[in-house]
Amino acid sequence: HYDEAAANLQIAMELDPLSEAINRNLGDVLKASGRLEEAEAQFRATLDLHPEAPGPLAGVLLEKGDYDALLQRTGWTRLAALVALGRKDEALEYATRFADSSLRRRTEVASVLGDSEGALTLLEQAYRERQPWLRGLRNATAYKPLRSDPRFIDLMERVGL
């Protein structure tokens, strides 16, 4: 239903072209449907309109393998680029910055670093706490390393994805 969702979001954008939520949701739908070039363009347009908006562009750049662009960023996306480039020591050192971060950020970091056990333990904690961000697990780039794990699949089913 991605094409239908994209079409409906295009209509919504005609009604409210400056809406951050509509612009971002369109980018999310394009990304989820594998239309990465279009998603990147949409996220860039969203950032032009709302420079303070959260960084959805990073997930697209990561999936495209644009690691040079990601190394200019901060957060888990920079960490993911370091891991993808084989710079494990630097990645581990960088990861120490997230020790006191939110549960969501620590879970993303564990997943990106390949710590499946740690990430799944934190995801279970998030599930017990009914964290709202769990609704985004299916398409969240940070959890790509976990997508084939039966425990992750079970968690997604429990969340209703």
PDB file of N, CA and C in Angstrom, residues 39-133:
ATOM      1  N   ALA A  39      13.154   9.372  -1.737  1.00  0.00           N
ATOM      2  CA  ALA A  39      13.115   9.609  -0.295  1.00  0.00           C
ATOM      3  C   ALA A  39      14.178  10.627   0.104  1.00  0.00           C
ATOM      4  N   GLU A  40      15.377  10.462  -0.444  1.00  0.00           N
ATOM      5  CA  GLU A  40      16.445  11.414  -0.130  1.00  0.00           C
ATOM      6  C   GLU A  40      16.040  12.825  -0.544  1.00  0.00           C
ATOM      7  N   ALA A  41      15.498  12.966  -1.745  1.00  0.00           N
ATOM      8  CA  ALA A  41      15.070  14.285  -2.213  1.00  0.00           C
ATOM      9  C   ALA A  41      13.982  14.856  -1.305  1.00  0.00           C
ATOM     10  N   GLN A  42      13.053  14.009  -0.884  1.00  0.00           N
ATOM     11  CA  GLN A  42      11.970  14.469  -0.010  1.00  0.00           C
ATOM     12  C   GLN A  42      12.501  14.894   1.352  1.00  0.00           C
ATOM     13  N   PHE A  43      13.415  14.113   1.912  1.00  0.00           N
ATOM     14  CA  PHE A  43      13.978  14.477   3.208  1.00  0.00           C
ATOM     15  C   PHE A  43      14.809  15.753   3.111  1.00  0.00           C
ATOM     16  N   ARG A  44      15.522  15.927   2.013  1.00  0.00           N
ATOM     17  CA  ARG A  44      16.286  17.173   1.834  1.00  0.00           C
ATOM     18  C   ARG A  44      15.336  18.370   1.741  1.00  0.00           C
ATOM     19  N   ALA A  45      14.225  18.182   1.025  1.00  0.00           N
ATOM     20  CA  ALA A  45      13.228  19.254   0.927  1.00  0.00           C
ATOM     21  C   ALA A  45      12.634  19.562   2.305  1.00  0.00           C
ATOM     22  N   THR A  46      12.395  18.521   3.094  1.00  0.00           N
ATOM     23  CA  THR A  46      11.860  18.711   4.445  1.00  0.00           C
ATOM     24  C   THR A  46      12.849  19.509   5.291  1.00  0.00           C
ATOM     25  N   LEU A  47      14.131  19.169   5.185  1.00  0.00           N
ATOM     26  CA  LEU A  47      15.148  19.895   5.954  1.00  0.00           C
ATOM     27  C   LEU A  47      15.292  21.334   5.470  1.00  0.00           C
ATOM     28  N   ASP A  48      15.072  21.588   4.179  1.00  0.00           N
ATOM     29  CA  ASP A  48      15.093  22.964   3.675  1.00  0.00           C
ATOM     30  C   ASP A  48      13.977  23.785   4.319  1.00  0.00           C
ATOM     31  N   LEU A  49      12.800  23.150   4.461  1.00  0.00           N
ATOM     32  CA  LEU A  49      11.659  23.832   5.068  1.00  0.00           C
ATOM     33  C   LEU A  49      11.783  23.935   6.581  1.00  0.00           C
ATOM     34  N   HIS A  50      12.351  22.893   7.182  1.00  0.00           N
ATOM     35  CA  HIS A  50      12.426  22.791   8.645  1.00  0.00           C
ATOM     36  C   HIS A  50      13.826  22.329   9.049  1.00  0.00           C
ATOM     37  N   PRO A  51      14.800  23.238   9.063  1.00  0.00           N
ATOM     38  CA  PRO A  51      16.182  22.845   9.381  1.00  0.00           C
ATOM     39  C   PRO A  51      16.344  22.186  10.750  1.00  0.00           C
ATOM     40  N   GLU A  52      15.416  22.453  11.648  1.00  0.00           N
ATOM     41  CA  GLU A  52      15.503  21.876  12.990  1.00  0.00           C
ATOM     42  C   GLU A  52      14.879  20.492  13.061  1.00  0.00           C
ATOM     43  N   ALA A  53      14.331  20.011  11.955  1.00  0.00           N
ATOM     44  CA  ALA A  53      13.634  18.718  11.944  1.00  0.00           C
ATOM     45  C   ALA A  53      14.599  17.587  12.275  1.00  0.00           C
ATOM     46  N   PRO A  54      14.073  16.507  12.891  1.00  0.00           N
ATOM     47  CA  PRO A  54      14.919  15.344  13.154  1.00  0.00           C
ATOM     48  C   PRO A  54      15.535  14.822  11.853  1.00  0.00           C
ATOM     49  N   GLY A  55      16.569  13.994  11.979  1.00  0.00           N
ATOM     50  CA  GLY A  55      17.370  13.586  10.840  1.00  0.00           C
ATOM     51  C   GLY A  55      16.968  12.333  10.092  1.00  0.00           C
ATOM     52  N   PRO A  56      15.811  12.296   9.435  1.00  0.00           N
ATOM     53  CA  PRO A  56      15.437  11.094   8.695  1.00  0.00           C
ATOM     54  C   PRO A  56      16.310  10.844   7.474  1.00  0.00           C
ATOM     55  N   LEU A  57      16.959  11.885   6.987  1.00  0.00           N
ATOM     56  CA  LEU A  57      17.820  11.738   5.823  1.00  0.00           C
ATOM     57  C   LEU A  57      18.946  10.747   6.084  1.00  0.00           C
ATOM     58  N   ALA A  58      19.406  10.679   7.295  1.00  0.00           N
ATOM     59  CA  ALA A  58      20.529   9.806   7.641  1.00  0.00           C
ATOM     60  C   ALA A  58      20.244   8.345   7.325  1.00  0.00           C
ATOM     61  N   GLY A  59      19.046   7.886   7.602  1.00  0.00           N
ATOM     62  CA  GLY A  59      18.698   6.493   7.310  1.00  0.00           C
ATOM     63  C   GLY A  59      18.782   6.170   5.829  1.00  0.00           C
ATOM     64  N   VAL A  60      18.368   7.114   4.999  1.00  0.00           N
ATOM     65  CA  VAL A  60      18.448   6.922   3.549  1.00  0.00           C
ATOM     66  C   VAL A  60      19.904   6.876   3.109  1.00  0.00           C
ATOM     67  N   LEU A  61      20.707   7.800   3.610  1.00  0.00           N
ATOM     68  CA  LEU A  61      22.126   7.822   3.243  1.00  0.00           C
ATOM     69  C   LEU A  61      22.816   6.533   3.671  1.00  0.00           C
ATOM     70  N   LEU A  62      22.431   6.016   4.825  1.00  0.00           N
ATOM     71  CA  LEU A  62      23.014   4.767   5.304  1.00  0.00           C
ATOM     72  C   LEU A  62      22.638   3.610   4.378  1.00  0.00           C
ATOM     73  N   GLU A  63      21.369   3.518   4.015  1.00  0.00           N
ATOM     74  CA  GLU A  63      20.945   2.433   3.133  1.00  0.00           C
ATOM     75  C   GLU A  63      21.556   2.550   1.744  1.00  0.00           C
ATOM     76  N   LYS A  64      21.833   3.773   1.312  1.00  0.00           N
ATOM     77  CA  LYS A  64      22.476   3.976   0.008  1.00  0.00           C
ATOM     78  C   LYS A  64      23.983   3.733   0.083  1.00  0.00           C
ATOM     79  N   GLY A  65      24.523   3.673   1.281  1.00  0.00           N
ATOM     80  CA  GLY A  65      25.960   3.477   1.437  1.00  0.00           C
ATOM     81  C   GLY A  65      26.770   4.747   1.259  1.00  0.00           C
ATOM     82  N   ASP A  66      26.165   5.899   1.465  1.00  0.00           N
ATOM     83  CA  ASP A  66      26.859   7.179   1.338  1.00  0.00           C
ATOM     84  C   ASP A  66      27.553   7.509   2.659  1.00  0.00           C
ATOM     85  N   TYR A  67      28.607   6.742   2.957  1.00  0.00           N
ATOM     86  CA  TYR A  67      29.267   6.838   4.254  1.00  0.00           C
ATOM     87  C   TYR A  67      30.024   8.150   4.433  1.00  0.00           C
ATOM     88  N   ASP A  68      30.539   8.717   3.352  1.00  0.00           N
ATOM     89  CA  ASP A  68      31.241   9.996   3.475  1.00  0.00           C
ATOM     90  C   ASP A  68      30.319  11.076   4.023  1.00  0.00           C
ATOM     91  N   ALA A  69      29.093  11.111   3.516  1.00  0.00           N
ATOM     92  CA  ALA A  69      28.125  12.094   4.018  1.00  0.00           C
ATOM     93  C   ALA A  69      27.779  11.811   5.473  1.00  0.00           C
ATOM     94  N   LEU A  70      27.688  10.538   5.831  1.00  0.00           N
ATOM     95  CA  LEU A  70      27.325  10.178   7.203  1.00  0.00           C
ATOM     96  C   LEU A  70      28.424  10.496   8.196  1.00  0.00           C
ATOM     97  N   LEU A  71      29.658  10.434   7.767  1.00  0.00           N
ATOM     98  CA  LEU A  71      30.761  10.748   8.680  1.00  0.00           C
ATOM     99  C   LEU A  71      30.739  12.216   9.097  1.00  0.00           C
ATOM    100  N   GLN A  72      30.036  13.047   8.330  1.00  0.00           N
ATOM    101  CA  GLN A  72      29.899  14.464   8.682  1.00  0.00           C
ATOM    102  C   GLN A  72      28.805  14.689   9.714  1.00  0.00           C
ATOM    103  N   ARG A  73      28.012  13.648   9.979  1.00  0.00           N
ATOM    104  CA  ARG A  73      26.886  13.753  10.912  1.00  0.00           C
ATOM    105  C   ARG A  73      27.319  13.288  12.303  1.00  0.00           C
ATOM    106  N   THR A  74      26.391  13.351  13.223  1.00  0.00           N
ATOM    107  CA  THR A  74      26.638  12.859  14.578  1.00  0.00           C
ATOM    108  C   THR A  74      25.617  11.773  14.889  1.00  0.00           C
ATOM    109  N   GLY A  75      25.722  11.202  16.060  1.00  0.00           N
ATOM    110  CA  GLY A  75      24.743  10.217  16.507  1.00  0.00           C
ATOM    111  C   GLY A  75      24.983   8.832  15.955  1.00  0.00           C
ATOM    112  N   TRP A  76      23.933   8.010  16.030  1.00  0.00           N
ATOM    113  CA  TRP A  76      24.060   6.605  15.635  1.00  0.00           C
ATOM    114  C   TRP A  76      24.394   6.463  14.162  1.00  0.00           C
ATOM    115  N   THR A  77      24.036   7.452  13.321  1.00  0.00           N
ATOM    116  CA  THR A  77      24.326   7.319  11.890  1.00  0.00           C
ATOM    117  C   THR A  77      25.831   7.422  11.624  1.00  0.00           C
ATOM    118  N   ARG A  78      26.496   8.302  12.336  1.00  0.00           N
ATOM    119  CA  ARG A  78      27.960   8.354  12.210  1.00  0.00           C
ATOM    120  C   ARG A  78      28.560   7.039  12.697  1.00  0.00           C
ATOM    121  N   LEU A  79      28.030   6.546  13.791  1.00  0.00           N
ATOM    122  CA  LEU A  79      28.489   5.272  14.331  1.00  0.00           C
ATOM    123  C   LEU A  79      28.300   4.150  13.311  1.00  0.00           C
ATOM    124  N   ALA A  80      27.141   4.110  12.670  1.00  0.00           N
ATOM    125  CA  ALA A  80      26.866   3.079  11.661  1.00  0.00           C
ATOM    126  C   ALA A  80      27.830   3.185  10.483  1.00  0.00           C
ATOM    127  N   ALA A  81      28.162   4.400  10.088  1.00  0.00           N
ATOM    128  CA  ALA A  81      29.117   4.590   8.995  1.00  0.00           C
ATOM    129  C   ALA A  81      30.497   4.068   9.391  1.00  0.00           C
ATOM    130  N   LEU A  82      30.921   4.349  10.618  1.00  0.00           N
ATOM    131  CA  LEU A  82      32.217   3.854  11.089  1.00  0.00           C
ATOM    132  C   LEU A  82      32.252   2.329  11.075  1.00  0.00           C
ATOM    133  N   VAL A  83      31.172   1.710  11.524  1.00  0.00           N
ATOM    134  CA  VAL A  83      31.095   0.242  11.526  1.00  0.00           C
ATOM    135  C   VAL A  83      31.146  -0.287  10.093  1.00  0.00           C
ATOM    136  N   ALA A  84      30.347   0.310   9.217  1.00  0.00           N
ATOM    137  CA  ALA A  84      30.292  -0.146   7.819  1.00  0.00           C
ATOM    138  C   ALA A  84      31.638  -0.003   7.116  1.00  0.00           C
ATOM    139  N   LEU A  85      32.405   0.997   7.507  1.00  0.00           N
ATOM    140  CA  LEU A  85      33.724   1.218   6.911  1.00  0.00           C
ATOM    141  C   LEU A  85      34.816   0.365   7.563  1.00  0.00           C
ATOM    142  N   GLY A  86      34.432  -0.456   8.552  1.00  0.00           N
ATOM    143  CA  GLY A  86      35.394  -1.332   9.206  1.00  0.00           C
ATOM    144  C   GLY A  86      36.255  -0.631  10.236  1.00  0.00           C
ATOM    145  N   ARG A  87      35.864   0.536  10.666  1.00  0.00           N
ATOM    146  CA  ARG A  87      36.628   1.305  11.643  1.00  0.00           C
ATOM    147  C   ARG A  87      36.082   1.000  13.043  1.00  0.00           C
ATOM    148  N   LYS A  88      36.169  -0.275  13.429  1.00  0.00           N
ATOM    149  CA  LYS A  88      35.544  -0.790  14.649  1.00  0.00           C
ATOM    150  C   LYS A  88      36.075  -0.115  15.907  1.00  0.00           C
ATOM    151  N   ASP A  89      37.393   0.051  16.025  1.00  0.00           N
ATOM    152  CA  ASP A  89      37.955   0.681  17.223  1.00  0.00           C
ATOM    153  C   ASP A  89      37.425   2.103  17.398  1.00  0.00           C
ATOM    154  N   GLU A  90      37.411   2.842  16.302  1.00  0.00           N
ATOM    155  CA  GLU A  90      36.898   4.211  16.342  1.00  0.00           C
ATOM    156  C   GLU A  90      35.400   4.209  16.680  1.00  0.00           C
ATOM    157  N   ALA A  91      34.681   3.241  16.132  1.00  0.00           N
ATOM    158  CA  ALA A  91      33.251   3.115  16.409  1.00  0.00           C
ATOM    159  C   ALA A  91      33.008   2.831  17.888  1.00  0.00           C
ATOM    160  N   LEU A  92      33.780   1.920  18.456  1.00  0.00           N
ATOM    161  CA  LEU A  92      33.619   1.593  19.879  1.00  0.00           C
ATOM    162  C   LEU A  92      33.918   2.796  20.765  1.00  0.00           C
ATOM    163  N   GLU A  93      34.952   3.551  20.415  1.00  0.00           N
ATOM    164  CA  GLU A  93      35.284   4.751  21.177  1.00  0.00           C
ATOM    165  C   GLU A  93      34.159   5.773  21.052  1.00  0.00           C
ATOM    166  N   TYR A  94      33.638   5.937  19.843  1.00  0.00           N
ATOM    167  CA  TYR A  94      32.555   6.894  19.608  1.00  0.00           C
ATOM    168  C   TYR A  94      31.296   6.472  20.372  1.00  0.00           C
ATOM    169  N   ALA A  95      31.051   5.177  20.464  1.00  0.00           N
ATOM    170  CA  ALA A  95      29.849   4.655  21.122  1.00  0.00           C
ATOM    171  C   ALA A  95      29.802   4.995  22.605  1.00  0.00           C
ATOM    172  N   THR A  96      30.950   5.240  23.221  1.00  0.00           N
ATOM    173  CA  THR A  96      30.948   5.571  24.650  1.00  0.00           C
ATOM    174  C   THR A  96      30.183   6.869  24.923  1.00  0.00           C
ATOM    175  N   ARG A  97      29.998   7.687  23.908  1.00  0.00           N
ATOM    176  CA  ARG A  97      29.252   8.941  24.070  1.00  0.00           C
ATOM    177  C   ARG A  97      27.768   8.702  24.368  1.00  0.00           C
ATOM    178  N   PHE A  98      27.306   7.488  24.088  1.00  0.00           N
ATOM    179  CA  PHE A  98      25.881   7.204  24.216  1.00  0.00           C
ATOM    180  C   PHE A  98      25.540   6.440  25.497  1.00  0.00           C
ATOM    181  N   ALA A  99      26.502   6.248  26.382  1.00  0.00           N
ATOM    182  CA  ALA A  99      26.296   5.433  27.584  1.00  0.00           C
ATOM    183  C   ALA A  99      25.135   5.947  28.445  1.00  0.00           C
ATOM    184  N   ASP A 100      24.973   7.243  28.521  1.00  0.00           N
ATOM    185  CA  ASP A 100      23.915   7.825  29.350  1.00  0.00           C
ATOM    186  C   ASP A 100      22.744   8.342  28.524  1.00  0.00           C
ATOM    187  N   SER A 101      22.624   7.868  27.298  1.00  0.00           N
ATOM    188  CA  SER A 101      21.562   8.326  26.404  1.00  0.00           C
ATOM    189  C   SER A 101      20.237   7.653  26.722  1.00  0.00           C
ATOM    190  N   SER A 102      19.239   8.030  25.974  1.00  0.00           N
ATOM    191  CA  SER A 102      17.911   7.447  26.139  1.00  0.00           C
ATOM    192  C   SER A 102      17.934   5.958  25.796  1.00  0.00           C
ATOM    193  N   LEU A 103      16.918   5.265  26.245  1.00  0.00           N
ATOM    194  CA  LEU A 103      16.788   3.842  25.945  1.00  0.00           C
ATOM    195  C   LEU A 103      16.774   3.612  24.437  1.00  0.00           C
ATOM    196  N   ARG A 104      16.079   4.447  23.723  1.00  0.00           N
ATOM    197  CA  ARG A 104      16.007   4.302  22.264  1.00  0.00           C
ATOM    198  C   ARG A 104      17.400   4.414  21.638  1.00  0.00           C
ATOM    199  N   ARG A 105      18.137   5.434  22.018  1.00  0.00           N
ATOM    200  CA  ARG A 105      19.464   5.663  21.429  1.00  0.00           C
ATOM    201  C   ARG A 105      20.418   4.523  21.788  1.00  0.00           C
ATOM    202  N   ARG A 106      20.388   4.062  23.037  1.00  0.00           N
ATOM    203  CA  ARG A 106      21.260   2.949  23.439  1.00  0.00           C
ATOM    204  C   ARG A 106      20.916   1.681  22.668  1.00  0.00           C
ATOM    205  N   THR A 107      19.629   1.476  22.394  1.00  0.00           N
ATOM    206  CA  THR A 107      19.200   0.299  21.637  1.00  0.00           C
ATOM    207  C   THR A 107      19.708   0.386  20.203  1.00  0.00           C
ATOM    208  N   GLU A 108      19.589   1.555  19.601  1.00  0.00           N
ATOM    209  CA  GLU A 108      20.089   1.757  18.234  1.00  0.00           C
ATOM    210  C   GLU A 108      21.595   1.515  18.169  1.00  0.00           C
ATOM    211  N   VAL A 109      22.310   2.045  19.136  1.00  0.00           N
ATOM    212  CA  VAL A 109      23.770   1.894  19.165  1.00  0.00           C
ATOM    213  C   VAL A 109      24.146   0.423  19.289  1.00  0.00           C
ATOM    214  N   ALA A 110      23.495  -0.303  20.188  1.00  0.00           N
ATOM    215  CA  ALA A 110      23.795  -1.735  20.347  1.00  0.00           C
ATOM    216  C   ALA A 110      23.546  -2.488  19.045  1.00  0.00           C
ATOM    217  N   SER A 111      22.455  -2.183  18.378  1.00  0.00           N
ATOM    218  CA  SER A 111      22.134  -2.861  17.124  1.00  0.00           C
ATOM    219  C   SER A 111      23.173  -2.558  16.049  1.00  0.00           C
ATOM    220  N   VAL A 112      23.504  -1.286  15.895  1.00  0.00           N
ATOM    221  CA  VAL A 112      24.472  -0.879  14.870  1.00  0.00           C
ATOM    222  C   VAL A 112      25.837  -1.504  15.132  1.00  0.00           C
ATOM    223  N   LEU A 113      26.218  -1.641  16.406  1.00  0.00           N
ATOM    224  CA  LEU A 113      27.517  -2.233  16.743  1.00  0.00           C
ATOM    225  C   LEU A 113      27.525  -3.752  16.601  1.00  0.00           C
ATOM    226  N   GLY A 114      26.361  -4.332  16.317  1.00  0.00           N
ATOM    227  CA  GLY A 114      26.297  -5.782  16.149  1.00  0.00           C
ATOM    228  C   GLY A 114      26.075  -6.528  17.453  1.00  0.00           C
ATOM    229  N   ASP A 115      25.719  -5.821  18.498  1.00  0.00           N
ATOM    230  CA  ASP A 115      25.434  -6.441  19.790  1.00  0.00           C
ATOM    231  C   ASP A 115      23.961  -6.840  19.821  1.00  0.00           C
ATOM    232  N   SER A 116      23.638  -7.936  19.138  1.00  0.00           N
ATOM    233  CA  SER A 116      22.245  -8.381  19.031  1.00  0.00           C
ATOM    234  C   SER A 116      21.633  -8.664  20.388  1.00  0.00           C
ATOM    235  N   GLU A 117      22.382  -9.350  21.239  1.00  0.00           N
ATOM    236  CA  GLU A 117      21.848  -9.683  22.563  1.00  0.00           C
ATOM    237  C   GLU A 117      21.516  -8.429  23.351  1.00  0.00           C
ATOM    238  N   GLY A 118      22.447  -7.481  23.353  1.00  0.00           N
ATOM    239  CA  GLY A 118      22.210  -6.229  24.070  1.00  0.00           C
ATOM    240  C   GLY A 118      21.033  -5.455  23.493  1.00  0.00           C
ATOM    241  N   ALA A 119      20.968  -5.369  22.179  1.00  0.00           N
ATOM    242  CA  ALA A 119      19.879  -4.638  21.533  1.00  0.00           C
ATOM    243  C   ALA A 119      18.535  -5.290  21.824  1.00  0.00           C
ATOM    244  N   LEU A 120      18.478  -6.615  21.740  1.00  0.00           N
ATOM    245  CA  LEU A 120      17.211  -7.310  21.996  1.00  0.00           C
ATOM    246  C   LEU A 120      16.782  -7.198  23.457  1.00  0.00           C
ATOM    247  N   THR A 121      17.745  -7.208  24.366  1.00  0.00           N
ATOM    248  CA  THR A 121      17.423  -7.011  25.784  1.00  0.00           C
ATOM    249  C   THR A 121      16.822  -5.625  25.996  1.00  0.00           C
ATOM    250  N   LEU A 122      17.430  -4.620  25.378  1.00  0.00           N
ATOM    251  CA  LEU A 122      16.912  -3.254  25.506  1.00  0.00           C
ATOM    252  C   LEU A 122      15.557  -3.107  24.818  1.00  0.00           C
ATOM    253  N   LEU A 123      15.368  -3.782  23.695  1.00  0.00           N
ATOM    254  CA  LEU A 123      14.073  -3.744  23.015  1.00  0.00           C
ATOM    255  C   LEU A 123      12.978  -4.377  23.870  1.00  0.00           C
ATOM    256  N   GLU A 124      13.317  -5.456  24.552  1.00  0.00           N
ATOM    257  CA  GLU A 124      12.341  -6.081  25.455  1.00  0.00           C
ATOM    258  C   GLU A 124      11.983  -5.127  26.594  1.00  0.00           C
ATOM    259  N   GLN A 125      12.972  -4.419  27.101  1.00  0.00           N
ATOM    260  CA  GLN A 125      12.711  -3.424  28.143  1.00  0.00           C
ATOM    261  C   GLN A 125      11.769  -2.344  27.601  1.00  0.00           C
ATOM    262  N   ALA A 126      12.054  -1.885  26.391  1.00  0.00           N
ATOM    263  CA  ALA A 126      11.198  -0.870  25.765  1.00  0.00           C
ATOM    264  C   ALA A 126       9.775  -1.391  25.591  1.00  0.00           C
ATOM    265  N   TYR A 127       9.644  -2.656  25.233  1.00  0.00           N
ATOM    266  CA  TYR A 127       8.317  -3.257  25.079  1.00  0.00           C
ATOM    267  C   TYR A 127       7.576  -3.276  26.418  1.00  0.00           C
ATOM    268  N   ARG A 128       8.272  -3.686  27.474  1.00  0.00           N
ATOM    269  CA  ARG A 128       7.648  -3.711  28.802  1.00  0.00           C
ATOM    270  C   ARG A 128       7.208  -2.310  29.226  1.00  0.00           C
ATOM    271  N   GLU A 129       7.990  -1.302  28.820  1.00  0.00           N
ATOM    272  CA  GLU A 129       7.681   0.085  29.169  1.00  0.00           C
ATOM    273  C   GLU A 129       6.684   0.723  28.201  1.00  0.00           C
ATOM    274  N   ARG A 130       6.289  -0.043  27.180  1.00  0.00           N
ATOM    275  CA  ARG A 130       5.330   0.448  26.170  1.00  0.00           C
ATOM    276  C   ARG A 130       5.834   1.719  25.475  1.00  0.00           C
ATOM    277  N   GLN A 131       7.113   1.710  25.102  1.00  0.00           N
ATOM    278  CA  GLN A 131       7.711   2.865  24.443  1.00  0.00           C
ATOM    279  C   GLN A 131       7.049   3.091  23.077  1.00  0.00           C
ATOM    280  N   PRO A 132       6.589   4.298  22.778  1.00  0.00           N
ATOM    281  CA  PRO A 132       5.893   4.556  21.516  1.00  0.00           C
ATOM    282  C   PRO A 132       6.774   4.423  20.272  1.00  0.00           C
ATOM    283  N   TRP A 133       8.080   4.600  20.412  1.00  0.00           N
ATOM    284  CA  TRP A 133       8.965   4.524  19.255  1.00  0.00           C
ATOM    285  C   TRP A 133       9.081   3.115  18.695  1.00  0.00           C
TER     286      TRP A 133
END
